[in-house]
Tab-separated table of C-alpha atoms and ligand atoms in Angstrom:
chain	number	residue	atom	x	y	z
A	18	UNK	CA	214.457	27.233	-84.566
A	19	UNK	CA	210.889	26.211	-85.903
A	20	UNK	CA	209.150	29.387	-83.861
A	21	UNK	CA	210.356	31.310	-86.328
A	22	UNK	CA	207.674	29.760	-88.833
A	23	UNK	CA	205.480	31.830	-86.233
A	24	UNK	CA	207.168	35.155	-87.000
A	25	UNK	CA	204.262	38.103	-86.273
A	26	UNK	CA	204.104	40.626	-89.036
A	27	UNK	CA	202.136	42.912	-86.752
A	28	UNK	CA	205.370	43.048	-84.596
A	29	UNK	CA	208.037	43.527	-87.316
A	30	UNK	CA	210.001	40.373	-86.821
A	31	UNK	CA	212.427	39.961	-89.477
A	32	UNK	CA	215.117	38.326	-87.761
A	33	UNK	CA	218.805	38.869	-88.654
A	34	UNK	CA	220.651	35.446	-89.679
A	35	UNK	CA	223.634	37.069	-91.747
A	36	UNK	CA	226.350	36.572	-89.186
A	37	UNK	CA	228.687	39.273	-91.091
A	38	UNK	CA	226.471	41.680	-90.319
A	39	UNK	CA	226.088	41.049	-87.075
A	40	UNK	CA	229.676	41.134	-86.420
A	41	UNK	CA	229.744	44.073	-88.215
A	42	UNK	CA	226.850	45.688	-86.084
A	43	UNK	CA	228.418	45.011	-82.712
A	44	UNK	CA	231.712	46.351	-84.053
A	45	UNK	CA	230.066	49.946	-84.439
A	46	UNK	CA	230.832	50.694	-80.373
A	47	UNK	CA	233.154	49.169	-78.073
A	48	UNK	CA	230.852	46.872	-75.957
A	49	UNK	CA	233.020	45.562	-73.300
A	50	UNK	CA	232.380	47.007	-69.792
A	51	UNK	CA	229.592	49.352	-71.158
A	52	UNK	CA	226.000	48.960	-70.145
A	53	UNK	CA	223.998	47.915	-73.095
A	54	UNK	CA	220.020	48.071	-74.248
A	55	UNK	CA	218.878	45.612	-76.998
A	56	UNK	CA	215.668	46.976	-78.622
A	57	UNK	CA	213.313	43.887	-79.769
A	58	UNK	CA	216.126	41.234	-78.745
A	59	UNK	CA	214.037	38.668	-80.994
A	60	UNK	CA	215.398	35.055	-80.871
A	61	UNK	CA	218.575	36.416	-79.274
A	62	UNK	CA	221.291	36.202	-82.735
A	63	UNK	CA	222.356	39.783	-81.868
A	64	UNK	CA	221.854	39.370	-78.312
A	65	UNK	CA	224.307	36.423	-78.046
A	66	UNK	CA	226.990	38.171	-80.408
A	67	UNK	CA	226.448	41.205	-78.151
A	68	UNK	CA	227.020	38.866	-74.981
A	69	UNK	CA	230.167	37.320	-76.557
A	70	UNK	CA	231.784	40.821	-76.898
A	71	UNK	CA	231.571	41.036	-72.572
A	72	UNK	CA	229.324	44.016	-71.868
A	73	UNK	CA	228.861	45.309	-68.555
A	74	UNK	CA	225.474	44.744	-68.466
A	75	UNK	CA	222.511	43.853	-71.276
A	76	UNK	CA	219.032	44.933	-70.752
A	77	UNK	CA	217.530	42.969	-73.944
A	78	UNK	CA	213.654	44.018	-73.990
A	79	UNK	CA	211.425	41.959	-76.205
A	80	UNK	CA	207.745	42.887	-76.070
A	81	UNK	CA	206.656	39.328	-77.157
A	82	UNK	CA	206.200	36.966	-74.258
A	83	UNK	CA	206.793	33.811	-76.293
A	84	UNK	CA	209.842	34.961	-77.717
A	85	UNK	CA	211.054	36.509	-74.224
A	86	UNK	CA	210.858	33.020	-72.444
A	87	UNK	CA	213.014	31.632	-75.477
A	88	UNK	CA	215.646	34.504	-74.650
A	89	UNK	CA	215.412	33.761	-70.998
A	90	UNK	CA	216.098	29.728	-71.261
A	91	UNK	CA	218.699	30.624	-74.049
A	92	UNK	CA	220.705	33.094	-71.544
A	93	UNK	CA	219.946	31.274	-68.203
A	94	UNK	CA	223.539	30.720	-67.634
A	95	UNK	CA	224.349	34.164	-68.025
A	96	UNK	CA	224.174	36.504	-65.049
A	97	UNK	CA	225.148	39.817	-66.778
A	98	UNK	CA	221.553	39.812	-69.030
A	99	UNK	CA	218.328	40.718	-67.962
A	100	UNK	CA	215.481	40.166	-70.669
A	101	UNK	CA	212.770	42.611	-70.213
A	102	UNK	CA	209.058	41.253	-71.581
A	103	UNK	CA	207.730	44.829	-72.279
A	104	UNK	CA	207.208	47.563	-74.789
A	105	UNK	CA	210.270	49.710	-75.430
A	106	UNK	CA	208.112	52.715	-75.929
A	107	UNK	CA	207.111	52.182	-71.596
A	108	UNK	CA	210.493	50.923	-71.145
A	109	UNK	CA	211.558	54.847	-71.993
A	110	UNK	CA	208.455	56.816	-70.503
A	111	UNK	CA	209.802	55.070	-67.498
A	112	UNK	CA	212.445	57.410	-66.068
A	113	UNK	CA	214.609	54.825	-63.857
A	114	UNK	CA	217.409	53.726	-66.539
A	115	UNK	CA	220.914	53.326	-66.055
A	116	UNK	CA	223.548	56.186	-67.292
A	117	UNK	CA	225.866	55.970	-70.387
A	118	UNK	CA	223.830	52.954	-71.959
A	119	UNK	CA	224.553	52.007	-75.830
A	120	UNK	CA	221.402	51.300	-77.455
A	121	UNK	CA	221.574	48.720	-80.047
A	122	UNK	CA	218.654	47.450	-82.123
A	123	UNK	CA	217.198	45.875	-85.077
A	124	UNK	CA	214.069	47.890	-85.161
A	125	UNK	CA	210.650	46.548	-85.661
A	126	UNK	CA	210.134	48.853	-88.966
A	127	UNK	CA	206.383	49.671	-88.026
A	128	UNK	CA	207.421	51.420	-85.458
A	129	UNK	CA	210.828	52.773	-85.959
A	130	UNK	CA	210.231	56.549	-86.289
A	131	UNK	CA	208.278	56.611	-83.331
A	132	UNK	CA	210.927	54.533	-81.201
A	133	UNK	CA	213.207	56.998	-82.782
A	134	UNK	CA	211.058	59.999	-81.664
A	135	UNK	CA	210.716	58.860	-78.197
A	136	UNK	CA	214.419	58.850	-78.205
A	137	UNK	CA	215.314	62.478	-79.248
A	138	UNK	CA	212.417	64.117	-76.975
A	139	UNK	CA	213.458	62.912	-73.943
A	140	UNK	CA	213.470	66.279	-71.827
A	141	UNK	CA	216.718	65.371	-70.003
A	142	UNK	CA	219.858	66.362	-72.189
A	143	UNK	CA	222.028	64.877	-72.499
A	144	UNK	CA	220.060	61.920	-72.522
A	145	UNK	CA	220.649	58.727	-70.279
A	146	UNK	CA	221.826	56.991	-73.840
A	147	UNK	CA	225.027	57.758	-75.006
A	148	UNK	CA	224.943	56.013	-78.290
A	149	UNK	CA	222.172	54.615	-80.470
A	150	UNK	CA	223.270	52.084	-83.383
A	151	UNK	CA	219.836	51.387	-84.962
A	152	UNK	CA	218.725	49.224	-88.520
A	153	UNK	CA	215.886	50.825	-90.181
A	154	UNK	CA	214.884	50.135	-93.810
A	155	UNK	CA	216.830	51.924	-96.030
A	156	UNK	CA	214.353	54.326	-97.275
A	157	UNK	CA	213.412	55.680	-93.671
A	158	UNK	CA	217.434	55.981	-93.081
A	159	UNK	CA	217.857	57.957	-96.299
A	160	UNK	CA	215.322	60.559	-95.088
A	161	UNK	CA	217.057	60.750	-91.840
A	162	UNK	CA	220.468	61.223	-93.555
A	163	UNK	CA	219.056	63.404	-96.258
A	164	UNK	CA	220.663	67.058	-97.274
A	165	UNK	CA	219.286	69.872	-98.691
A	166	UNK	CA	218.407	69.734	-102.290
A	167	UNK	CA	217.656	65.891	-102.666
A	168	UNK	CA	214.238	64.590	-103.014
A	169	UNK	CA	214.564	62.915	-99.487
A	170	UNK	CA	215.272	65.825	-97.450
A	171	UNK	CA	212.634	67.078	-95.438
A	172	UNK	CA	211.072	66.801	-91.979
A	173	UNK	CA	212.600	63.772	-90.653
A	174	UNK	CA	216.358	65.259	-90.964
A	175	UNK	CA	215.719	68.200	-90.054
A	176	UNK	CA	214.153	66.779	-86.879
A	177	UNK	CA	216.858	63.825	-86.206
A	178	UNK	CA	219.750	66.269	-86.874
A	179	UNK	CA	218.845	68.824	-84.543
A	180	UNK	CA	220.047	67.163	-81.177
A	181	UNK	CA	222.033	64.354	-82.896
A	182	UNK	CA	224.849	63.689	-84.609
A	183	UNK	CA	223.975	60.967	-87.008
A	184	UNK	CA	226.152	58.914	-88.970
A	185	UNK	CA	225.762	56.134	-91.778
A	186	UNK	CA	227.327	53.036	-91.560
A	187	UNK	CA	226.535	50.460	-94.170
A	188	UNK	CA	223.324	48.818	-96.373
A	189	UNK	CA	222.008	45.405	-95.496
A	190	UNK	CA	220.723	43.314	-97.969
A	191	UNK	CA	216.915	41.801	-97.549
A	192	UNK	CA	218.745	38.221	-97.766
A	193	UNK	CA	220.243	38.885	-94.302
A	194	UNK	CA	217.379	38.260	-92.476
A	195	UNK	CA	214.704	35.722	-92.176
A	196	UNK	CA	211.517	35.998	-92.908
A	197	UNK	CA	212.850	38.356	-95.701
A	198	UNK	CA	211.399	41.822	-95.887
A	199	UNK	CA	210.537	43.413	-99.374
A	200	UNK	CA	213.347	46.297	-98.992
A	201	UNK	CA	216.624	46.849	-97.987
A	202	UNK	CA	217.472	48.083	-94.838
A	203	UNK	CA	220.817	50.308	-93.494
A	204	UNK	CA	222.281	51.016	-89.756
A	205	UNK	CA	222.850	54.150	-88.159
A	206	UNK	CA	224.485	55.536	-85.295
A	207	UNK	CA	223.423	58.505	-83.151
A	208	UNK	CA	225.318	60.223	-80.372
A	209	UNK	CA	223.178	63.050	-78.727
A	210	UNK	CA	225.121	66.572	-78.966
A	211	UNK	CA	225.857	67.828	-75.708
A	212	UNK	CA	224.683	71.728	-76.520
A	213	UNK	CA	223.138	72.258	-79.537
A	214	UNK	CA	223.265	76.731	-80.228
A	215	UNK	CA	220.314	76.185	-81.564
A	216	UNK	CA	217.870	76.628	-78.396
A	217	UNK	CA	214.560	75.315	-78.877
A	218	UNK	CA	212.817	74.904	-75.663
A	219	UNK	CA	210.068	73.268	-77.236
A	220	UNK	CA	210.378	70.928	-80.158
A	221	UNK	CA	206.677	71.166	-81.085
A	222	UNK	CA	207.606	74.865	-82.363
A	223	UNK	CA	210.462	72.874	-84.366
A	224	UNK	CA	207.827	70.358	-85.618
A	225	UNK	CA	205.322	73.045	-86.278
A	226	UNK	CA	207.486	75.143	-88.447
A	227	UNK	CA	208.540	72.293	-90.475
A	228	UNK	CA	205.059	70.623	-90.949
A	229	UNK	CA	203.867	74.023	-92.381
A	230	UNK	CA	207.069	75.407	-94.676
A	231	UNK	CA	206.777	71.599	-95.883
A	232	UNK	CA	203.319	71.605	-96.181
A	233	UNK	CA	203.845	71.941	-100.290
A	234	UNK	CA	207.224	71.136	-101.354
A	235	UNK	CA	206.750	72.074	-104.593
A	236	UNK	CA	205.768	75.982	-104.293
A	237	UNK	CA	208.408	78.757	-102.833
A	238	UNK	CA	207.744	79.080	-99.235
A	239	UNK	CA	206.490	82.880	-99.422
A	240	UNK	CA	202.784	81.963	-98.356
A	241	UNK	CA	203.566	79.848	-95.557
A	242	UNK	CA	206.298	81.533	-94.499
A	243	UNK	CA	203.942	84.367	-93.915
A	244	UNK	CA	201.254	82.962	-92.634
A	245	UNK	CA	203.384	81.332	-89.999
A	246	UNK	CA	204.370	84.741	-89.000
A	247	UNK	CA	201.144	85.967	-89.433
A	248	UNK	CA	202.382	88.317	-92.173
A	249	UNK	CA	205.302	90.084	-90.304
A	250	UNK	CA	207.579	90.891	-93.235
A	251	UNK	CA	210.549	91.802	-91.266
A	252	UNK	CA	211.083	88.283	-89.874
A	253	UNK	CA	212.557	86.876	-93.299
A	254	UNK	CA	214.560	89.942	-93.598
A	255	UNK	CA	216.006	89.481	-90.223
A	256	UNK	CA	216.794	85.805	-90.677
A	257	UNK	CA	218.385	86.504	-93.938
A	258	UNK	CA	216.024	84.763	-96.083
A	259	UNK	CA	215.096	84.436	-99.409
A	260	UNK	CA	211.344	83.443	-99.476
A	261	UNK	CA	211.628	82.620	-103.068
A	262	UNK	CA	213.046	78.949	-102.078
A	263	UNK	CA	211.282	76.209	-102.069
A	264	UNK	CA	211.245	74.300	-98.455
A	265	UNK	CA	213.963	71.635	-99.936
A	266	UNK	CA	216.184	74.462	-100.388
A	267	UNK	CA	216.805	75.666	-96.677
A	268	UNK	CA	219.330	74.065	-94.934
A	269	UNK	CA	218.812	72.684	-91.211
A	270	UNK	CA	220.119	75.257	-89.191
A	271	UNK	CA	217.811	77.647	-91.238
A	272	UNK	CA	214.634	75.879	-89.902
A	273	UNK	CA	216.255	75.772	-86.291
A	274	UNK	CA	216.984	79.564	-86.707
A	275	UNK	CA	213.194	80.107	-87.872
A	276	UNK	CA	211.684	77.738	-85.272
A	277	UNK	CA	213.904	79.724	-82.637
A	278	UNK	CA	212.565	82.567	-83.887
A	279	UNK	CA	209.272	81.352	-83.951
A	280	UNK	CA	209.061	80.603	-79.807
A	281	UNK	CA	210.345	83.758	-79.360
A	282	UNK	CA	207.579	85.900	-80.897
A	283	UNK	CA	204.512	83.343	-80.103
A	284	UNK	CA	205.311	81.579	-76.847
B	1748	SAH	N1	216.921	41.670	-82.939
B	1748	SAH	C1	216.711	40.348	-83.480
B	1748	SAH	C2	214.738	40.730	-83.801
B	1748	SAH	C3	214.777	42.035	-84.908
B	1748	SAH	S1	212.764	42.070	-85.409
B	1748	SAH	C4	217.292	40.037	-84.543
B	1748	SAH	O1	217.976	40.876	-85.223
B	1748	SAH	O2	217.165	38.819	-85.125
B	1748	SAH	C5	212.254	43.393	-84.099
B	1748	SAH	C6	212.067	42.428	-83.068
B	1748	SAH	O3	211.438	43.426	-82.033
B	1748	SAH	C7	211.207	41.462	-82.879
B	1748	SAH	O4	211.724	40.375	-82.313
B	1748	SAH	C8	209.586	41.912	-82.187
B	1748	SAH	O5	209.022	41.015	-81.330
B	1748	SAH	C9	210.270	42.940	-81.110
B	1748	SAH	N2	209.249	44.230	-81.036
B	1748	SAH	C10	208.185	44.923	-81.460
B	1748	SAH	N3	207.690	45.874	-81.253
B	1748	SAH	C11	208.792	45.883	-79.938
B	1748	SAH	C12	208.445	46.991	-79.064
B	1748	SAH	N4	207.029	47.597	-79.074
B	1748	SAH	N5	208.949	46.549	-78.190
B	1748	SAH	C13	210.076	45.707	-77.543
B	1748	SAH	N6	210.123	45.268	-78.838
B	1748	SAH	C14	209.532	45.036	-79.900
C-alpha cells in the first residue's frame, strides 16, 4: 500500500484503517439491495465493506485520478460497482441521479461543510437521497448538532436542522486513520424531513437572518433585529420574541419563524 505515502493533504486524504469503525459505519443503515453512493472512496477500505453488504449498486466517487485507477483495478470483478473519477460537487450539481440513494462518506474535511451545503440546498425536496451517513471533524459535528445555550450553537446547527433530522452515532479517534489527522472525528446521519412546517422558499433568507442576528454573539439581538426589519417594532411582538436575548438563546424554530416573516415582508 505504498501509495498511501503520497496521501494528498489538499484532497483531505485521511484513510480509515480501523476495521471496527468501518463495520460500525456500514451497520448504520441497511445496505443490502439498496443503491449507495460513496463520497471519496480513497483506497477502498470502506468501499470494500460496503460491497460485502451486497448493495444493489454502489457509485464510488473519487476525485483523485490515481486512486480511482487503483479502485477500478481492485473492484474489477464486481458488476454492481461504478467508480466515477469526478468531483462530488459536480455530481450533486448534475441532476441525473438515481432515487432513494444512501450516501456514505468519510469526507475530505477541507470541504465537508461545502459538500453538506450542496446536499441540503437541493431544490427538489424530498431530494434524491434518502439518507446521508457522513464523517466530520468532531468540532464540526458538534456545531451541526448543537442545541441553544451552548457555545457550539450557531448558524450551522440552525441551517442544517431546518430540513434534516440529524443523529449522532459515535466519535472516531484519530488513531483510526492514516495519515493520522490532528483531531477526533464523529459520524452523523441525516434524513430529509418530508415536509417541514417552516416553509422558507429561498434558503438565502434563512442564511441572511442568521448571519445578521449572529453578527455579534455577545450582544443582545435588539439592534440587529430592528436593522433586519427596518425598524418595524411590531415584528418582534408578533413573533413573541424578547429582544433582550442573545442570539444563542433563541431556539432553531424561532429562527425559522423569523426567516419566514422576513421572506413575507421583503420578497
Ligand atoms: N473513504 C476513504 C477515504 C477518505 S479520505 C477511507 O475512509 O479510507 C477522503 C477522500 O475523498 C480522498 O480519497 C480524496 O481523494 C477524496 N476527495 C477529496 N475531495 C473530493 C471531491 N471534491 N470529490 C470526490 N472525492 C474527493
